[in-house]
Coordinates of C-alpha atoms and ligand atoms in Angstrom, one line a residue:
X863 CA 19.9 77.5 14.0
X864 CA 16.5 75.8 12.6
X865 CA 13.8 77.0 10.1
X866 CA 11.2 79.7 9.4
X867 CA 7.8 80.0 7.4
X868 CA 6.1 82.9 7.0
X869 CA 2.9 83.4 4.7
X870 CA 0.6 86.4 4.0
X871 CA -2.7 85.5 1.4
X872 CA -6.2 86.2 0.7
X873 CA -6.8 82.2 2.2
X874 CA -6.3 79.8 5.4
X875 CA -2.0 79.6 5.6
X876 CA -2.3 76.7 8.2
X877 CA -1.8 73.9 6.0
X878 CA 0.5 75.8 4.0
X879 CA 2.7 76.4 6.7
X880 CA 2.7 73.0 8.1
X881 CA 3.5 71.8 4.4
X882 CA 6.2 74.2 4.5
X883 CA 7.6 73.4 8.0
X884 CA 7.4 69.5 7.1
X885 CA 9.9 70.8 4.2
X886 CA 12.1 72.1 6.9
X887 CA 12.1 68.5 8.7
X888 CA 15.0 67.2 6.7
X889 CA 17.4 70.2 9.3
X890 CA 16.9 68.4 12.5
X891 CA 14.6 70.0 15.5
X892 CA 13.4 69.6 18.8
X893 CA 10.0 71.5 18.5
X894 CA 7.6 73.1 16.2
X895 CA 5.1 75.9 16.4
X896 CA 2.8 78.2 14.7
X897 CA 0.6 81.4 15.6
X898 CA -1.8 83.0 12.8
X899 CA -4.1 86.5 12.9
X900 CA -7.5 86.0 13.0
X901 CA -10.6 87.8 14.4
X902 CA -8.2 90.5 16.1
X903 CA -6.3 87.8 17.8
X904 CA -2.8 85.7 17.4
X905 CA -3.8 82.2 17.9
X906 CA -0.6 80.1 19.0
X907 CA 0.1 76.6 18.6
X908 CA 3.4 74.6 20.0
X909 CA 4.5 71.3 20.4
X910 CA 7.8 69.5 21.9
X911 CA 9.1 67.0 19.3
X912 CA 7.9 66.5 15.6
X913 CA 5.4 68.8 13.1
X914 CA 3.1 65.4 13.4
X915 CA 3.1 66.3 17.1
X916 CA 1.8 69.5 16.5
X917 CA -0.8 67.9 14.2
X918 CA -1.7 65.3 16.4
X919 CA -2.5 68.2 19.5
X920 CA -4.2 70.4 17.9
X921 CA -7.0 70.8 15.5
X922 CA -4.9 72.3 12.8
X923 CA -7.7 72.6 10.1
X924 CA -9.9 74.8 12.0
X925 CA -6.9 77.4 13.2
X926 CA -7.9 80.1 11.1
X927 CA -6.0 83.3 9.5
X928 CA -4.9 84.4 6.1
X929 CA -1.5 85.4 7.7
X930 CA 0.8 83.1 9.7
X931 CA 4.5 82.3 11.0
X932 CA 5.7 78.5 11.6
X933 CA 8.8 77.6 13.4
X934 CA 10.9 74.4 13.7
X935 CA 13.2 75.0 16.6
X936 CA 16.6 73.8 17.4
X937 CA 17.1 75.1 21.2
X938 CA 20.3 77.1 22.0
X939 CA 18.9 78.8 25.2
X940 CA 16.2 76.5 27.3
X941 CA 15.5 73.0 27.1
X942 CA 13.8 71.7 24.1
X943 CA 10.0 71.8 25.1
X944 CA 6.4 73.0 24.4
X945 CA 6.9 76.3 26.3
X946 CA 10.3 77.3 25.0
X947 CA 9.2 76.2 21.5
X948 CA 8.4 79.0 19.0
X949 CA 6.5 81.5 18.5
X950 CA 6.9 83.5 21.4
X951 CA 3.8 85.9 22.0
X952 CA 2.9 89.0 24.0
X953 CA -0.3 90.3 24.3
X954 CA 0.2 92.0 20.6
X955 CA 3.5 90.9 19.0
X956 CA 4.3 87.0 18.0
X957 CA 8.1 85.9 16.5
X958 CA 9.6 83.0 15.4
X959 CA 13.4 83.9 15.4
X960 CA 16.5 81.4 13.9
X961 CA 19.7 82.3 15.5
X962 CA 21.1 83.7 19.0
X963 CA 20.8 86.8 20.6
X964 CA 23.8 87.4 22.6
X965 CA 22.6 90.2 24.7
X966 CA 19.7 88.9 26.1
X967 CA 20.3 88.8 29.4
X968 CA 21.2 92.4 29.7
X969 CA 17.7 93.0 27.7
X970 CA 16.1 90.9 29.7
X971 CA 16.4 92.9 32.4
X972 CA 16.0 95.7 31.6
X973 CA 12.5 94.7 30.0
X974 CA 11.5 93.1 33.3
X975 CA 12.4 96.5 35.1
X976 CA 9.5 97.9 32.6
X977 CA 7.0 95.1 33.7
X978 CA 7.2 92.4 30.9
X979 CA 7.0 89.3 32.3
X980 CA 8.6 86.3 30.8
X981 CA 7.0 82.8 30.2
X982 CA 10.2 80.7 28.1
X983 CA 13.6 80.5 29.3
X984 CA 15.0 81.7 25.4
X985 CA 17.1 84.5 24.1
X986 CA 14.0 85.1 21.5
X987 CA 11.3 85.9 24.4
X988 CA 13.2 89.6 24.7
X989 CA 12.6 90.2 21.0
X990 CA 8.8 90.0 21.7
X991 CA 9.0 92.2 24.2
X992 CA 11.6 94.7 23.1
X993 CA 9.0 95.3 20.1
X994 CA 6.2 95.2 22.2
X995 CA 8.1 98.0 24.3
X996 CA 9.0 99.9 21.9
X997 CA 5.5 100.2 19.6
X998 CA 4.5 102.2 23.0
X999 CA 6.2 105.1 21.3
X1000 CA 6.7 104.4 17.6
X1001 CA 4.7 102.8 14.5
X1002 CA 5.8 99.4 13.2
X1003 CA 8.7 100.8 10.8
X1004 CA 10.3 102.4 13.2
X1005 CA 9.8 100.2 16.3
X1006 CA 11.4 97.1 14.0
X1007 CA 14.3 100.1 13.1
X1008 CA 15.2 100.6 16.9
X1009 CA 14.4 97.0 17.9
X1010 CA 17.2 95.7 15.5
X1011 CA 19.2 98.1 16.2
X1012 CA 19.3 97.0 20.4
X1013 CA 19.9 93.4 19.2
X1014 CA 23.5 91.8 19.1
X1015 CA 23.9 88.7 17.9
X1016 CA 22.6 86.4 14.8
X1017 CA 18.8 86.0 13.5
X1018 CA 16.6 85.5 10.7
X1019 CA 13.0 86.8 12.0
X1020 CA 9.3 86.4 11.5
X1021 CA 6.9 88.5 13.2
X1022 CA 2.9 89.8 13.4
X1023 CA 1.3 91.9 15.2
X1024 CA -2.3 91.6 16.4
X1025 CA -3.3 94.9 14.8
X1026 CA -2.1 94.2 11.6
X1027 CA -4.3 91.7 9.9
X1028 CA -1.8 90.8 6.5
X1029 CA 1.3 92.2 7.8
X1030 CA 4.4 90.1 8.1
X1031 CA 8.0 91.7 9.1
X1032 CA 11.3 89.5 8.1
X1033 CA 14.4 90.8 9.5
X1034 CA 18.3 88.9 8.8
X1035 CA 21.5 89.6 10.5
X1036 CA 23.3 86.5 9.8
X1037 CA 20.8 84.3 9.7
X1038 CA 19.5 83.7 6.1
X1039 CA 15.5 84.7 5.3
X1040 CA 14.4 84.6 1.6
X1041 CA 10.9 86.7 0.1
X1042 CA 8.5 84.6 -1.8
X1043 CA 6.4 86.0 -4.3
X1044 CA 3.1 83.9 -5.3
X1045 CA -0.4 84.6 -6.5
X1046 CA -2.3 86.7 -4.1
X1047 CA -0.2 85.7 -1.1
X1048 CA 3.5 86.6 -0.5
X1049 CA 6.2 84.2 1.8
X1050 CA 8.7 84.3 4.2
X1051 CA 11.3 81.4 4.5
X1052 CA 14.5 80.7 5.9
X1053 CA 15.6 78.5 3.3
X1054 CA 14.2 79.0 -0.2
X1055 CA 14.0 75.1 -0.2
X1056 CA 11.0 74.8 1.9
X1057 CA 9.3 78.0 -0.7
X1058 CA 9.8 76.1 -3.6
X1059 CA 6.8 73.7 -4.0
X1060 CA 4.7 77.6 -3.6
X1061 CA 7.1 79.9 -5.7
X1062 CA 10.3 79.8 -7.7
X1063 CA 10.2 83.8 -7.7
X1064 CA 12.6 84.7 -4.6
X1065 CA 14.4 87.3 -3.1
X1066 CA 17.5 87.6 -0.7
X1067 CA 17.7 89.4 2.3
X1068 CA 21.4 90.9 3.3
X1069 CA 22.3 91.3 6.1
X1070 CA 21.1 94.2 8.1
X1071 CA 17.7 94.2 6.2
X1072 CA 14.3 94.0 6.6
X1073 CA 10.9 93.4 4.6
X1074 CA 7.8 94.1 5.4
X1075 CA 5.7 91.5 3.4
X1076 CA 1.3 91.7 2.9
X1077 CA -0.4 89.4 0.6
X1078 CA 0.0 91.5 -2.7
X1079 CA 2.6 93.9 -1.7
X1080 CA 6.5 93.6 -0.5
X1081 CA 8.9 96.3 0.6
X1082 CA 12.4 96.2 1.4
X1083 CA 14.2 98.4 4.0
X1084 CA 18.1 99.1 5.3
X1085 CA 19.1 98.8 9.0
X1086 CA 18.7 102.7 8.8
X1087 CA 15.0 102.0 8.0
X1088 CA 15.4 103.5 3.9
X1089 CA 13.2 101.8 1.4
X1090 CA 15.6 99.9 -1.0
X1091 CA 15.0 98.4 -4.2
X1092 CA 16.0 94.2 -4.5
X1093 CA 16.2 92.0 -7.3
X1094 CA 13.8 88.9 -8.0
X1095 CA 15.2 86.3 -8.7
X1096 CA 13.6 83.2 -10.7
X1097 CA 15.0 79.8 -9.3
X1098 CA 15.1 76.5 -11.6
X1099 CA 12.0 74.8 -11.4
X1100 CA 13.4 71.2 -11.8
X1101 CA 11.3 69.9 -8.9
X1102 CA 12.3 66.2 -9.6
X1103 CA 15.9 67.2 -7.5
X1104 CA 14.0 67.9 -4.9
X1105 CA 11.9 64.8 -4.5
X1106 CA 13.1 61.3 -2.9
X1107 CA 11.9 59.7 -6.0
X1108 CA 11.5 55.7 -4.9
X1109 CA 14.4 56.6 -2.7
X1110 CA 13.9 55.5 1.0
X1111 CA 15.5 59.0 2.2
X1112 CA 17.7 61.3 0.4
X1113 CA 20.9 60.2 1.6
X1114 CA 20.1 57.4 -0.4
X1115 CA 19.1 59.3 -3.5
X1116 CA 22.3 61.1 -2.7
X1117 CA 24.7 58.5 -2.7
X1118 CA 23.1 56.9 -5.9
X1119 CA 23.9 60.9 -7.3
X1120 CA 27.7 60.4 -6.6
X1121 CA 28.8 59.2 -10.2
X1122 CA 26.8 62.5 -11.8
X1123 CA 28.1 64.7 -9.5
X1124 CA 31.9 63.9 -10.7
X1125 CA 30.6 63.9 -14.3
X1126 CA 29.1 67.2 -14.0
X1127 CA 32.0 68.9 -12.2
X1128 CA 34.3 67.6 -14.6
X1129 CA 32.3 68.8 -18.0
X1130 CA 31.8 71.9 -16.1
X1131 CA 35.6 72.8 -15.2
X1132 CA 37.6 70.5 -17.7
X1133 CA 38.0 71.8 -21.3
X1134 CA 37.4 68.8 -23.6
X1135 CA 39.4 70.7 -26.5
X1136 CA 42.5 72.4 -25.3
X1137 CA 42.9 70.0 -22.0
X1138 CA 42.6 73.9 -19.8
X1139 CA 40.7 73.9 -16.5
X1140 CA 37.7 76.5 -17.2
X1141 CA 38.4 78.8 -14.5
X1142 CA 39.4 81.9 -16.3
X1143 CA 37.7 84.6 -14.5
X1144 CA 40.3 84.8 -11.7
X1145 CA 40.3 88.5 -10.2
X1146 CA 44.1 88.4 -9.5
X1147 CA 47.2 88.3 -10.8
X1148 CA 48.6 84.5 -10.0
X1149 CA 51.8 86.5 -8.8
X1150 CA 49.6 88.1 -6.1
X1151 CA 49.0 84.6 -4.5
X1152 CA 51.4 83.2 -2.3
X1153 CA 49.4 81.3 0.2
X1154 CA 45.9 79.6 0.7
X1155 CA 43.8 79.3 3.3
X1156 CA 41.1 77.1 3.1
X1157 CA 38.0 77.5 5.8
X1158 CA 35.4 75.2 6.4
X1159 CA 33.2 73.6 9.1
X1160 CA 32.2 69.7 9.6
X1161 CA 32.3 67.9 6.0
X1162 CA 33.2 70.9 4.6
X1163 CA 36.6 71.4 7.0
X1164 CA 37.0 67.1 6.3
X1165 CA 37.4 68.5 2.5
X1166 CA 40.1 71.4 3.4
X1167 CA 42.0 69.1 5.2
X1168 CA 42.2 66.8 2.4
X1169 CA 42.8 69.6 -0.2
X1170 CA 46.0 70.6 2.1
X1171 CA 47.9 67.7 0.8
X1172 CA 47.2 68.7 -3.0
X1173 CA 47.7 71.8 -2.6
X1174 CA 51.1 71.0 -1.2
X1175 CA 51.8 68.5 -3.8
X1176 CA 51.1 70.5 -6.6
X1177 CA 51.7 74.2 -5.5
X1178 CA 54.7 75.9 -3.5
X1179 CA 51.8 77.9 -1.9
X1180 CA 51.8 77.9 1.9
X1181 CA 48.8 75.9 3.0
X1182 CA 46.8 76.3 5.7
X1183 CA 43.3 74.8 7.0
X1184 CA 41.1 76.6 9.7
X1185 CA 37.3 75.4 11.3
X1186 CA 35.7 78.8 10.5
X1187 CA 34.6 78.7 13.7
X1188 CA 37.8 78.8 15.2
X1189 CA 38.7 81.4 12.5
X1190 CA 36.5 84.2 13.6
X1191 CA 37.8 83.9 17.1
X1192 CA 41.5 83.5 16.6
X1193 CA 43.8 87.0 16.2
X1194 CA 44.2 86.7 12.4
X1195 CA 47.6 88.2 11.3
X1196 CA 46.0 88.9 7.7
X1197 CA 47.7 88.8 4.6
X1198 CA 47.2 90.8 1.2
X1199 CA 49.1 87.8 -0.8
X1200 CA 47.0 85.1 1.0
X1201 CA 43.7 83.7 -1.0
X1202 CA 41.1 82.6 1.5
X1203 CA 38.6 79.7 0.6
X1204 CA 35.5 79.3 1.8
X1205 CA 33.8 75.7 1.3
X1206 CA 30.1 75.4 2.2
X1207 CA 27.5 73.1 0.6
X1208 CA 24.3 75.7 1.5
X1209 CA 26.7 78.5 1.5
X1210 CA 25.1 79.7 4.5
X1211 CA 27.2 77.9 6.8
X1212 CA 26.9 80.4 10.1
X1213 CA 30.4 80.3 11.0
X1214 CA 31.9 80.4 7.9
X1215 CA 29.9 83.3 6.4
X1216 CA 31.0 85.2 9.9
X1217 CA 34.8 84.2 8.8
X1218 CA 34.3 85.5 5.1
X1219 CA 32.7 88.7 6.3
X1220 CA 35.7 89.1 8.8
X1221 CA 37.8 88.5 5.3
X1222 CA 36.0 90.8 3.6
X1223 CA 36.1 93.7 6.5
X1224 CA 40.0 93.6 6.4
X1225 CA 39.8 93.6 2.2
X1226 CA 41.1 90.1 1.5
X1227 CA 41.1 87.6 -1.5
X1228 CA 38.0 85.7 -0.8
X1229 CA 37.1 82.6 -2.3
X1230 CA 33.7 80.7 -2.3
X1231 CA 33.4 76.7 -3.0
X1232 CA 29.7 76.0 -2.6
X1233 CA 26.2 74.1 -4.1
X1234 CA 24.2 76.6 -3.7
X1235 CA 24.9 79.6 -5.8
X1236 CA 22.6 82.5 -4.4
X1237 CA 23.8 81.6 -1.1
X1238 CA 25.2 84.4 1.2
X1239 CA 28.7 83.0 1.1
X1240 CA 28.3 83.0 -3.1
X1241 CA 27.1 86.5 -3.3
X1242 CA 29.9 87.8 -0.5
X1243 CA 32.8 86.4 -2.2
X1244 CA 35.2 87.8 -4.6
X1245 CA 34.9 84.7 -6.5
X1246 CA 32.8 81.7 -6.8
X1247 CA 33.5 77.8 -7.9
X1248 CA 30.0 76.0 -7.9
X1249 CA 29.9 72.7 -6.7
X1250 CA 27.1 71.4 -9.0
X1251 CA 25.9 68.8 -7.2
X1252 CA 22.2 69.6 -7.0
X1253 CA 20.3 69.8 -3.6
X1254 CA 21.9 68.0 -1.1
X1255 CA 19.0 67.5 1.3
X1256 CA 20.1 64.5 3.8
X1257 CA 22.3 66.1 6.5
X1258 CA 25.0 63.6 6.5
X1259 CA 27.1 65.2 3.3
X1260 CA 27.9 62.5 0.4
X1261 CA 27.6 63.8 -3.1
X1262 CA 28.5 67.1 -1.9
X1263 CA 31.7 66.6 -0.2
X1264 CA 33.1 64.8 -3.4
X1265 CA 31.9 67.9 -5.2
X1266 CA 33.6 69.9 -3.1
X1267 CA 37.0 67.8 -2.9
X1268 CA 36.8 67.2 -6.9
X1269 CA 36.4 71.4 -6.7
X1270 CA 39.5 71.9 -4.3
X1271 CA 41.9 69.1 -6.4
X1272 CA 40.9 71.3 -9.9
X1273 CA 41.4 74.7 -8.3
X1274 CA 45.0 73.0 -6.9
X1275 CA 46.0 71.8 -10.2
X1276 CA 45.0 75.0 -12.1
X1277 CA 46.8 77.2 -9.4
X1278 CA 49.9 74.9 -10.1
X1279 CA 49.4 75.6 -14.0
X1280 CA 48.9 79.3 -13.8
X1281 CA 52.3 79.7 -11.2
X1282 CA 53.9 77.2 -13.9
X1283 CA 54.7 75.0 -11.0
X1284 CA 53.9 72.2 -12.4
X1285 CA 55.5 69.9 -15.5
X1286 CA 53.2 69.7 -18.9
X1287 CA 53.6 66.2 -18.9
X1288 CA 52.3 65.9 -15.3
X1289 CA 49.6 68.2 -15.7
X1290 CA 48.2 66.2 -19.3
X1291 CA 48.2 63.3 -17.1
X1292 CA 46.5 64.4 -14.2
X1293 CA 43.8 65.9 -16.5
X1294 CA 43.3 62.7 -18.4
X1295 CA 43.3 60.9 -15.1
X1296 CA 40.4 63.0 -14.3
X1297 CA 38.6 62.9 -17.9
X1298 CA 39.2 58.8 -17.5
X1299 CA 37.2 58.5 -14.2
X1300 CA 34.7 55.8 -15.4
X1301 CA 31.8 58.7 -14.7
X1302 CA 32.7 60.4 -17.4
X1303 CA 30.4 59.9 -20.7
Ligands
LIG1926 N1 18.1 80.6 20.3 C1 16.8 80.5 19.9 C2 15.9 79.5 20.7 O1 16.9 79.0 22.0 C3 16.3 79.9 18.4 C4 17.0 78.6 18.1 C5 16.7 78.2 16.5 O2 17.7 78.8 15.6 O3 15.9 77.3 16.7 O4 15.0 79.3 20.9

């Protein structure tokens, strides 16, 4: 799952799309591309490899158009090559897509029978032809509503139309997508970080929603195609947090930021006056919790494995851990007295989100330990414990891992004290140990 950017403006957009794609490079990708609308045409350029290749292979300065979409791809269907790179276009629609269309084989068969000709091996291309097909009988809004209903799987989409020179459609199911607001222009991005250099005013789409973006207006719709109102959030403007500074790469910077991560976490969660842990707004009675399941992917899963020992040592809770991608396919026996804890740096990890969604649908108690508090996992959990470590751009997690295990440890300690399962003396010693870490000023 990789990156999307879209801009509708009163001036040429290709330079800003390229800059934003470069911001998304930290995620790792195999190809990149842009499509703009100008003079009644869709101009599509794409290349295997880095965004630099795209710049080398095409004269992007002369790629005109005040509306456009861009993508960095992480192939799931079809080789990473020029043809499979996004955007994918028909004669009247161009699409960028993050995610996986699970019924693409069936849809392709249907579309081929209707005369559509496919150029790539991707699942994404079915979306292009499906919209083109639906546009034969309905207007954009209805064609999008119907198309989204026909798609199974996960997606964040950016779509432009040959006949609508200033319009971008964004749609989301299972993959994050945000709208940004600027002067005489508006944006679409799979990641608020990519939009940060242009705006700090953001609206996150929720699952099932889509939006229509023009340079001076944005409208949101639910999955039935009904207009809805959404909040605009103002993100912190502290650009320094997002810069590499003098460090060679983000990972080096983030390793240096580990002490401050501990210091901030301890300051936020430990009450300096009464030795208590500042987790007061717990939404359940403590007697209601008899077991805990810690869920994450990759690094976050490893922080769960580590924390299992602490929960076992400090509490009498039954503790289990699970990899989110396994959890969602297991025959789960959901239990009312279990607290399900979801750990994720970005708060957007697709499998972790799907596991949370499954718990929510079964009315379980859910808690998020995340870094990005505006993220989907944070927004959809009953209770959030933020990591407070600042943006982590490096792909190999460093300070966020440390932040996760700190918060998990503090949560284990808090539950043991609420359940009166730890002697006061030991509890105070453990709090003192945390406060005595050399980083705490
Ligand atoms: N499934 C699509 C493809 O293979 C999108 C991959 C992505 O999220 O970058 O092209």
